PDB file of C-alpha atoms in Angstrom:
ATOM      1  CA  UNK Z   1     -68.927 -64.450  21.102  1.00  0.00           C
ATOM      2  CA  UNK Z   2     -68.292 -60.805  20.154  1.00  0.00           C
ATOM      3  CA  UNK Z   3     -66.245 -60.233  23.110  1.00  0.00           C
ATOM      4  CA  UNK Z   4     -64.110 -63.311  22.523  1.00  0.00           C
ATOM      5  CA  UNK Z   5     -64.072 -62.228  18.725  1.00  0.00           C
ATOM      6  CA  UNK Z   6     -62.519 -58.770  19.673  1.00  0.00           C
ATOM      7  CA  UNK Z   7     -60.192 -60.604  22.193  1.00  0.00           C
ATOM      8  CA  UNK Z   8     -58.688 -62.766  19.155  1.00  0.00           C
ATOM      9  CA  UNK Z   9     -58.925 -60.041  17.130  1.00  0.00           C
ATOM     10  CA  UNK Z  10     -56.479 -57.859  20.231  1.00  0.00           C
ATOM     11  CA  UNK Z  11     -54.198 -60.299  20.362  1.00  0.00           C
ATOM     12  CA  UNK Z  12     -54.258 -61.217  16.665  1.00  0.00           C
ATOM     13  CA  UNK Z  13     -53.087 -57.549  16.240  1.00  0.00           C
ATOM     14  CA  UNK Z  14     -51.200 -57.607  19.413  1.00  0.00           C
ATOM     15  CA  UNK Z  15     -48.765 -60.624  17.872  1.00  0.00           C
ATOM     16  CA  UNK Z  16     -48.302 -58.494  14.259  1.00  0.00           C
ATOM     17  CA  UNK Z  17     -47.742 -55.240  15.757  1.00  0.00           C
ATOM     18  CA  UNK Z  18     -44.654 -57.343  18.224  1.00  0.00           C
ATOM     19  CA  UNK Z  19     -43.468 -58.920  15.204  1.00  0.00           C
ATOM     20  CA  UNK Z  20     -43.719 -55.661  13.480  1.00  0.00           C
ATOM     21  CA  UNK Z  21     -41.573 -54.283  16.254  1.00  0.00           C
ATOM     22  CA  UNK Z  22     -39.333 -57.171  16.263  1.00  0.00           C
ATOM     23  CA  UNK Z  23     -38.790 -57.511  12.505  1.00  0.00           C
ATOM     24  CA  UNK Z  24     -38.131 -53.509  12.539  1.00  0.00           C
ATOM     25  CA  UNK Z  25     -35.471 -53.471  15.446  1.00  0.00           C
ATOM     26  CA  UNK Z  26     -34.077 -56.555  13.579  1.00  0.00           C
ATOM     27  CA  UNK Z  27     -34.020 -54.220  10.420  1.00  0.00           C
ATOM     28  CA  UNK Z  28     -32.399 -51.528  12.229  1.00  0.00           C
ATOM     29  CA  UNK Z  29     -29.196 -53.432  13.899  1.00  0.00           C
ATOM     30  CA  UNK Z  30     -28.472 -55.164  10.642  1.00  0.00           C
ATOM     31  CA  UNK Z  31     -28.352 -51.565   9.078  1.00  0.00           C
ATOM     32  CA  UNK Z  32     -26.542 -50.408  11.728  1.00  0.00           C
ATOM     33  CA  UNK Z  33     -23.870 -53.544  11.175  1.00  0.00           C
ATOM     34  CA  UNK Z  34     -23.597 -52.767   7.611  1.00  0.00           C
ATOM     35  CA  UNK Z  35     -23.374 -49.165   8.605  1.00  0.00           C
ATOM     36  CA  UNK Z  36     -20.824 -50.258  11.087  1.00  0.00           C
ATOM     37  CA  UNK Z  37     -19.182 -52.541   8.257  1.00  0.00           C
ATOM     38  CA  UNK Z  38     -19.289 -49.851   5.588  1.00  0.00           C
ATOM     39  CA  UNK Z  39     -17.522 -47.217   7.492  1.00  0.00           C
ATOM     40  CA  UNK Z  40     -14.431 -49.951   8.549  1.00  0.00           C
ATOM     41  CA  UNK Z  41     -14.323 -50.898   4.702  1.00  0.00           C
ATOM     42  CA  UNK Z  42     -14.148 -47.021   4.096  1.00  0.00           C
ATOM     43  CA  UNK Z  43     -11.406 -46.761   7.272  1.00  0.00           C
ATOM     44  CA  UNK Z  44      -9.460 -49.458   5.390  1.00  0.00           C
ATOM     45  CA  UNK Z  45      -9.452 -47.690   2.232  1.00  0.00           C
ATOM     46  CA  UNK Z  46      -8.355 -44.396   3.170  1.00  0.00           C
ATOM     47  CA  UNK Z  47      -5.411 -46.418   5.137  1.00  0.00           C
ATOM     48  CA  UNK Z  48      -4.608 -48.300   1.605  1.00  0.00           C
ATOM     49  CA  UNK Z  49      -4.573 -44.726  -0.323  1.00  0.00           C
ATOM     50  CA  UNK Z  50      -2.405 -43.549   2.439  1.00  0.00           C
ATOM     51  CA  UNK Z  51      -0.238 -46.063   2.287  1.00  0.00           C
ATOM     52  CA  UNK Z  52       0.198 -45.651  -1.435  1.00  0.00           C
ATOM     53  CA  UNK Z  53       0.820 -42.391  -1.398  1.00  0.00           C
ATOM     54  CA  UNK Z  54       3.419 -43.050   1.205  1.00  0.00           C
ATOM     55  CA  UNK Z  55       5.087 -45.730  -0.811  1.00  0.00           C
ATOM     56  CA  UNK Z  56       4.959 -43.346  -3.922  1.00  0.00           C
ATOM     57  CA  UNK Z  57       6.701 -40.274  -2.047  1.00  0.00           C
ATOM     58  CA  UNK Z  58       9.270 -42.759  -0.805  1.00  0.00           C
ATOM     59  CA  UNK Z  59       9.827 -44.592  -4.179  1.00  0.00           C
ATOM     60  CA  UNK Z  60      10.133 -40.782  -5.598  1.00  0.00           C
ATOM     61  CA  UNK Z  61      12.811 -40.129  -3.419  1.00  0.00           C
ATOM     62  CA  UNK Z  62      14.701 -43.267  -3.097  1.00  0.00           C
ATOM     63  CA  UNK Z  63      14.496 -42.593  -7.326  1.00  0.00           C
ATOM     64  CA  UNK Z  64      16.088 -39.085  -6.930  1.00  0.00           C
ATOM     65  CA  UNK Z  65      18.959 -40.613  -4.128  1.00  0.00           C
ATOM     66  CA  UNK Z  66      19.649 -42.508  -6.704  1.00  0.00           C
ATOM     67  CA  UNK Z  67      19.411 -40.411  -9.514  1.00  0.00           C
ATOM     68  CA  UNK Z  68      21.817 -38.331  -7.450  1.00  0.00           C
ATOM     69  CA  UNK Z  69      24.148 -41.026  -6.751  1.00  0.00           C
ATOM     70  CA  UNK Z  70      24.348 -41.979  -9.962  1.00  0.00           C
ATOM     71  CA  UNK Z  71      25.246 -38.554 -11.124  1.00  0.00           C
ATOM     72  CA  UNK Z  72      27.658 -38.029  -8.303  1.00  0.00           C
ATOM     73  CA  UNK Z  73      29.194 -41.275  -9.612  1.00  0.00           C
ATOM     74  CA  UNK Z  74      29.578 -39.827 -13.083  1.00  0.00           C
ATOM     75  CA  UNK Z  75      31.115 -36.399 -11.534  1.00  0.00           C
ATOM     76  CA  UNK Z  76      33.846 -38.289  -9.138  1.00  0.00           C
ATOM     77  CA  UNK Z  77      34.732 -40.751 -12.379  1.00  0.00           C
ATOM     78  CA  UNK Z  78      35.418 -37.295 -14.452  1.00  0.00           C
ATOM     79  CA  UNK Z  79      36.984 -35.741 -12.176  1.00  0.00           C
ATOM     80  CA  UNK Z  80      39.411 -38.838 -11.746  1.00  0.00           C
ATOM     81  CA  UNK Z  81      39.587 -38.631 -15.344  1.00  0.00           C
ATOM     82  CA  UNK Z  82      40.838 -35.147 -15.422  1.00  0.00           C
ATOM     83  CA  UNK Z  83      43.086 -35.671 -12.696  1.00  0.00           C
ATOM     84  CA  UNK Z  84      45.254 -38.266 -14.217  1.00  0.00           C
ATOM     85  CA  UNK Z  85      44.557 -36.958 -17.860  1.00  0.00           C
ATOM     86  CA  UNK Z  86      46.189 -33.823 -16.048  1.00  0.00           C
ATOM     87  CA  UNK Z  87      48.896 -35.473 -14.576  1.00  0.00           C
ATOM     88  CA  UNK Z  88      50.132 -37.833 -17.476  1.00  0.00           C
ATOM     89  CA  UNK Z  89      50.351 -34.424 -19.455  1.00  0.00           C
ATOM     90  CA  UNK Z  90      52.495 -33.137 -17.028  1.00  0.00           C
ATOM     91  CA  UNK Z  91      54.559 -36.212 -16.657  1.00  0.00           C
ATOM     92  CA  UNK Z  92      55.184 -36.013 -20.759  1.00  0.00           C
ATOM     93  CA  UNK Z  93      55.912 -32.380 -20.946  1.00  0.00           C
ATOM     94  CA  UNK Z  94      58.242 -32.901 -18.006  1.00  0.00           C
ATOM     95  CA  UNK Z  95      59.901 -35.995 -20.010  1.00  0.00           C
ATOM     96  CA  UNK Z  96      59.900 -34.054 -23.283  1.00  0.00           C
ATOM     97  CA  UNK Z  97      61.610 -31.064 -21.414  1.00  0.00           C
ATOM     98  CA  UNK Z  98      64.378 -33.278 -19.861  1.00  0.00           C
ATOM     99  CA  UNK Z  99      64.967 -35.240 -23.183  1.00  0.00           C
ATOM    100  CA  UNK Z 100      65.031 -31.431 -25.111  1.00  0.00           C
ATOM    101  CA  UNK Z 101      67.424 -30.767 -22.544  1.00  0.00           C
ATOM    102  CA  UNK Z 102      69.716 -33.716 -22.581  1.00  0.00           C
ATOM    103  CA  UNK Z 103      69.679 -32.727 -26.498  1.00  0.00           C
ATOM    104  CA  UNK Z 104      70.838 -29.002 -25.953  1.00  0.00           C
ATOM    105  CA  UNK Z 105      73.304 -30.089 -23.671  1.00  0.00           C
ATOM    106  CA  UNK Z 106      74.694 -33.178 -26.035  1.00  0.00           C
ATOM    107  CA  UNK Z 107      74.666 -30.359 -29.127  1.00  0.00           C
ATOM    108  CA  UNK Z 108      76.724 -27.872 -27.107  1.00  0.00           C
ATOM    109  CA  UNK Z 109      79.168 -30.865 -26.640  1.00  0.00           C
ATOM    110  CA  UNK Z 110      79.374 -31.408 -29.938  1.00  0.00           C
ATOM    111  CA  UNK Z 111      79.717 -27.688 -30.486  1.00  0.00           C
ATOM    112  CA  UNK Z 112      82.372 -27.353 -28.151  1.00  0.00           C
ATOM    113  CA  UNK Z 113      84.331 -30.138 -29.632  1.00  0.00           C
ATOM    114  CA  UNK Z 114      83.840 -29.047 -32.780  1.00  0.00           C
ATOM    115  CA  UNK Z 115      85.466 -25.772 -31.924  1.00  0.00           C
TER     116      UNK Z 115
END
């Protein structure tokens, strides 16, 4: 009886210590998985910063471009502005030096007819 006792007893122990072993190699490769799982979540999150950062740098600069543009914009209007501003001057000085002239040269008519 003793014998079969510690035979029971080997196996009894036999059966926890596999199920030990099982339940521990189970614990293991479901750490490892949400090891595994942790580190693509992490992978994914530094891609989504990246990303961000990326989309910031290029809203930035599409901002300046147009910042730029729009300033460029401004310039070229003024400088249209100028332009013709100049050139409508010169048009009435020109006008008002012809019509001063056409008035010297009627007076000296008059002068001359006078005399």
């Amino acid at each position: 009886i003793v014998a079969q006792e510690r035979e029971a007893w080997g196996r009894l122990l036999g059966a926890e210590g596999d199920a030990s072993r099982t339940l521990r190699a189970t614990l293991e490769a479901q750490y490892e998985r949400e090891s595994s799982l942790r580190a693509v979540l992490e992978k994914w999150e530094q891609q989504e910063m990246y990303e961000r950062r990326q989309l910031s740098t290029v809203q930035e600069e599409e901002w300046r471009i147009l910042n730029r543009e729009v300033h460029f914009g401004r310039e070229v209007i003024m400088q249209q502005f100028g332009l013709r501003l100049r050139q409508e001057t010169e048009a009435r000085h020109a006008f008002e030096k012809r019509f001063l002239m056409k008035d010297e040269v009627r007076d000296r008519r008059m002068i001359q007819k006078e005399e």
